[in-house]
Amino acid sequence: GQSLEQPSEVTAVEGAIVQINCTYQTSGFYGLSWYQQHDGGAPTFLSYNGLDGLEETGRFSSFLSRSDSYGYLLLQELQMKDSASYFCAVRLNNFNKFYFGSGTKLNVKP
Amino acid sequence: ETGVTQTPRHLVMGMTNKKSLKCEQHLGHNAMYWYKQSAKKPLELMFVYSLEERVENNSVPSRFSPECPNSSHLFLHLHTLQPEDSALYLCASSQDRTGELFFGEGSRLTVL
């Protein structure tokens, strides 16, 4: 089966930088995705790492190390609107299977 | 607007009822998914339809029955559900061989 671990909750102040870690155990790993979900809303895609290294998209960056079965999402210049839950998800070799972690609730304070 | 539309948004049903959830995607994708989201738990992959192939999660009870008549429409038929089935049911779509899922807003199901 698949197992993903991420912190349940993180708190940071506006303007700061926060890193949300994700470790995984899975067979047939193909890539790692990150999603954001505001209360009452649908998960929305943030980034995808198919190869080791850093992917940057504006204020958000995502990192993957396949050898460590580890990735993280880095959020810079935090804004109040970034308060949401963030999920990591592994994509398996069967390309259309995505398994999610339990999510990290990010609280951004003034 | 994500291009994935789910109806109904809210559904309350008794344990003996039969109901269906509907999902429609307007993105031209060729894979569609049902996920279950319960509080404090990971999104649970229930079913995947990809290029007309159904991939089933063996832990899903038979009281949940998916149907995918074409690449744009997906249904989840519900029958004799239990109160623990109360959850948010999310539909998603993707283009085969990409790493991005597009989710609908979800159908909030309450089983009494």
XYZ file of C-alpha atoms in Angstrom:
222
model
C 0.000 0.000 0.000
C 0.860 3.665 0.039
C 1.834 5.765 3.062
C 2.372 9.525 3.130
C 3.305 11.544 6.200
C 2.965 15.306 6.557
C 2.505 17.537 9.618
C -1.100 18.060 10.609
C -0.837 21.775 11.299
C 1.631 24.645 10.831
C 1.343 28.275 11.953
C 3.334 31.186 10.511
C 3.094 34.963 10.285
C 2.352 37.067 7.263
C 5.439 37.730 5.146
C 7.328 34.730 6.498
C 8.519 31.558 4.751
C 7.100 28.144 5.626
C 8.108 24.646 4.543
C 5.691 21.718 4.573
C 7.395 18.333 4.450
C 6.096 15.098 3.002
C 7.648 11.675 3.346
C 6.255 8.701 1.491
C 6.481 4.950 1.259
C 5.100 3.459 -1.894
C 5.771 0.983 -4.640
C 5.901 2.211 -8.192
C 6.581 5.857 -7.360
C 6.446 8.124 -10.376
C 6.077 11.675 -9.052
C 4.891 13.966 -6.243
C 2.186 16.623 -6.503
C 0.981 19.339 -4.155
C -2.574 20.655 -3.802
C -4.174 23.521 -1.887
C -7.667 23.356 -0.436
C -9.491 26.228 1.241
C -12.311 25.421 3.650
C -15.405 24.485 1.667
C -13.515 24.508 -1.615
C -12.074 22.006 -4.050
C -8.407 20.969 -3.987
C -6.439 22.920 -6.589
C -3.169 21.860 -8.149
C -0.016 23.743 -7.119
C 2.977 21.850 -8.481
C 4.363 18.516 -9.631
C 7.848 17.017 -9.311
C 8.652 14.122 -11.605
C 12.413 14.517 -11.198
C 14.670 15.295 -8.241
C 15.212 18.953 -7.527
C 13.349 22.187 -7.107
C 10.376 23.436 -9.135
C 9.491 27.102 -8.718
C 6.133 28.688 -9.475
C 5.919 32.249 -8.219
C 5.856 32.328 -4.411
C 5.576 28.536 -4.233
C 8.375 26.032 -4.760
C 8.391 22.271 -4.461
C 11.296 19.911 -3.955
C 11.723 16.177 -4.443
C 14.424 13.707 -3.392
C 13.613 10.244 -4.663
C 16.506 8.640 -2.795
C 15.123 9.984 0.503
C 11.448 9.413 -0.392
C 10.942 13.009 0.639
C 9.579 16.225 -0.711
C 8.525 19.618 0.514
C 6.443 22.605 -0.438
C 7.970 26.010 0.255
C 5.717 29.039 0.519
C 7.389 32.453 0.532
C 6.070 35.915 1.389
C 3.094 34.395 3.127
C -0.254 36.108 2.718
C -3.428 35.709 4.729
C -5.075 34.063 1.719
C -2.521 31.248 1.948
C -4.348 29.942 5.033
C -5.599 26.586 3.748
C -4.857 22.876 3.834
C -2.004 21.561 1.710
C -1.838 17.980 0.477
C 1.002 16.023 -1.019
C 0.072 13.222 -3.414
C 2.117 10.463 -5.006
C 1.566 9.409 -8.565
C 2.221 5.765 -9.331
C 3.707 4.071 -12.367
C 0.166 3.297 -13.392
C -0.129 6.900 -14.423
C -3.693 7.437 -13.350
C -3.424 6.552 -9.679
C -2.819 9.389 -7.238
C -2.683 8.806 -3.469
C -2.921 11.669 -0.994
C -1.532 12.486 2.443
C -3.789 13.630 5.283
C -3.019 17.277 4.640
C -1.324 20.094 6.543
C -3.459 22.935 7.796
C -1.548 26.202 7.425
C -2.606 29.099 9.626
C -1.204 32.477 8.580
C -1.402 35.133 11.294
C -1.018 38.923 10.940
C -14.703 27.296 -12.011
C -12.444 24.288 -12.514
C -14.194 22.781 -15.528
C -15.450 19.881 -13.420
C -19.069 20.120 -12.279
C -20.624 17.955 -9.600
C -24.289 17.585 -8.692
C -25.885 17.630 -6.262
C -23.684 19.749 -3.997
C -25.493 18.456 -0.918
C -27.392 15.225 -0.411
C -29.110 13.772 2.638
C -30.312 10.212 2.379
C -31.565 7.406 4.536
C -29.825 4.064 4.720
C -32.403 2.393 2.494
C -32.384 5.023 -0.254
C -30.851 4.783 -3.701
C -29.268 7.934 -5.071
C -26.614 8.919 -7.590
C -23.889 11.533 -7.715
C -23.063 13.043 -11.081
C -19.862 14.537 -12.430
C -19.228 16.219 -15.757
C -15.931 17.553 -17.054
C -15.593 20.138 -19.814
C -11.820 19.936 -20.191
C -11.455 17.218 -22.808
C -9.662 14.954 -20.358
C -9.594 11.188 -20.733
C -9.397 10.074 -17.099
C -11.948 10.595 -14.323
C -11.858 9.795 -10.614
C -13.964 9.496 -7.490
C -12.337 10.412 -4.166
C -13.837 10.314 -0.680
C -12.801 13.020 1.784
C -13.539 12.491 5.478
C -12.384 14.743 8.302
C -8.806 14.140 9.446
C -8.233 11.431 6.840
C -6.389 11.363 3.508
C -8.388 11.721 0.347
C -9.306 8.144 -0.428
C -9.105 7.029 -4.050
C -12.275 5.097 -4.806
C -12.389 4.585 -8.563
C -10.527 5.606 -11.687
C -11.709 5.443 -15.284
C -8.970 5.909 -17.834
C -9.240 5.316 -21.557
C -12.358 3.245 -20.866
C -10.527 1.094 -18.318
C -11.884 1.008 -14.792
C -9.337 0.740 -11.997
C -11.035 -0.214 -8.771
C -9.923 0.177 -5.207
C -10.668 -3.181 -3.632
C -11.448 -1.652 -0.265
C -14.505 0.187 -1.590
C -17.751 -1.515 -0.474
C -20.098 -2.776 -3.150
C -22.776 -0.324 -2.017
C -20.816 2.201 -4.110
C -21.117 1.548 -7.848
C -19.429 3.753 -10.473
C -20.544 4.287 -14.035
C -18.669 6.079 -16.798
C -20.795 6.209 -19.976
C -18.260 8.379 -21.825
C -15.093 10.338 -21.164
C -16.992 13.437 -20.000
C -19.445 11.922 -17.526
C -19.023 9.934 -14.341
C -21.623 8.705 -11.882
C -21.457 7.199 -8.427
C -24.522 5.136 -7.607
C -25.276 4.821 -3.910
C -27.346 2.024 -2.330
C -28.013 1.048 1.293
C -25.303 3.299 2.645
C -24.164 3.471 6.257
C -23.787 6.575 8.449
C -19.983 6.213 8.244
C -20.269 6.836 4.504
C -21.133 10.461 5.263
C -18.334 12.486 3.670
C -17.418 14.836 0.862
C -17.224 12.984 -2.455
C -14.910 14.619 -4.933
C -14.777 14.016 -8.640
C -11.608 14.823 -10.576
C -10.322 14.562 -14.106
C -6.924 14.542 -15.761
C -5.323 14.122 -19.107
C -3.601 10.765 -19.312
C 0.093 10.848 -18.414
C 0.067 14.264 -16.714
C 0.569 14.943 -13.018
C -2.366 17.291 -12.499
C -5.846 16.522 -11.232
C -8.716 18.972 -11.675
C -11.292 18.616 -8.905
C -14.951 19.505 -8.750
C -16.416 21.306 -5.730
C -17.643 18.034 -4.280
C -20.934 16.505 -3.175
C -21.474 16.644 0.587
C -23.280 13.421 1.537
C -25.038 12.835 4.850
C -26.437 9.392 5.599
C -28.993 9.278 8.375
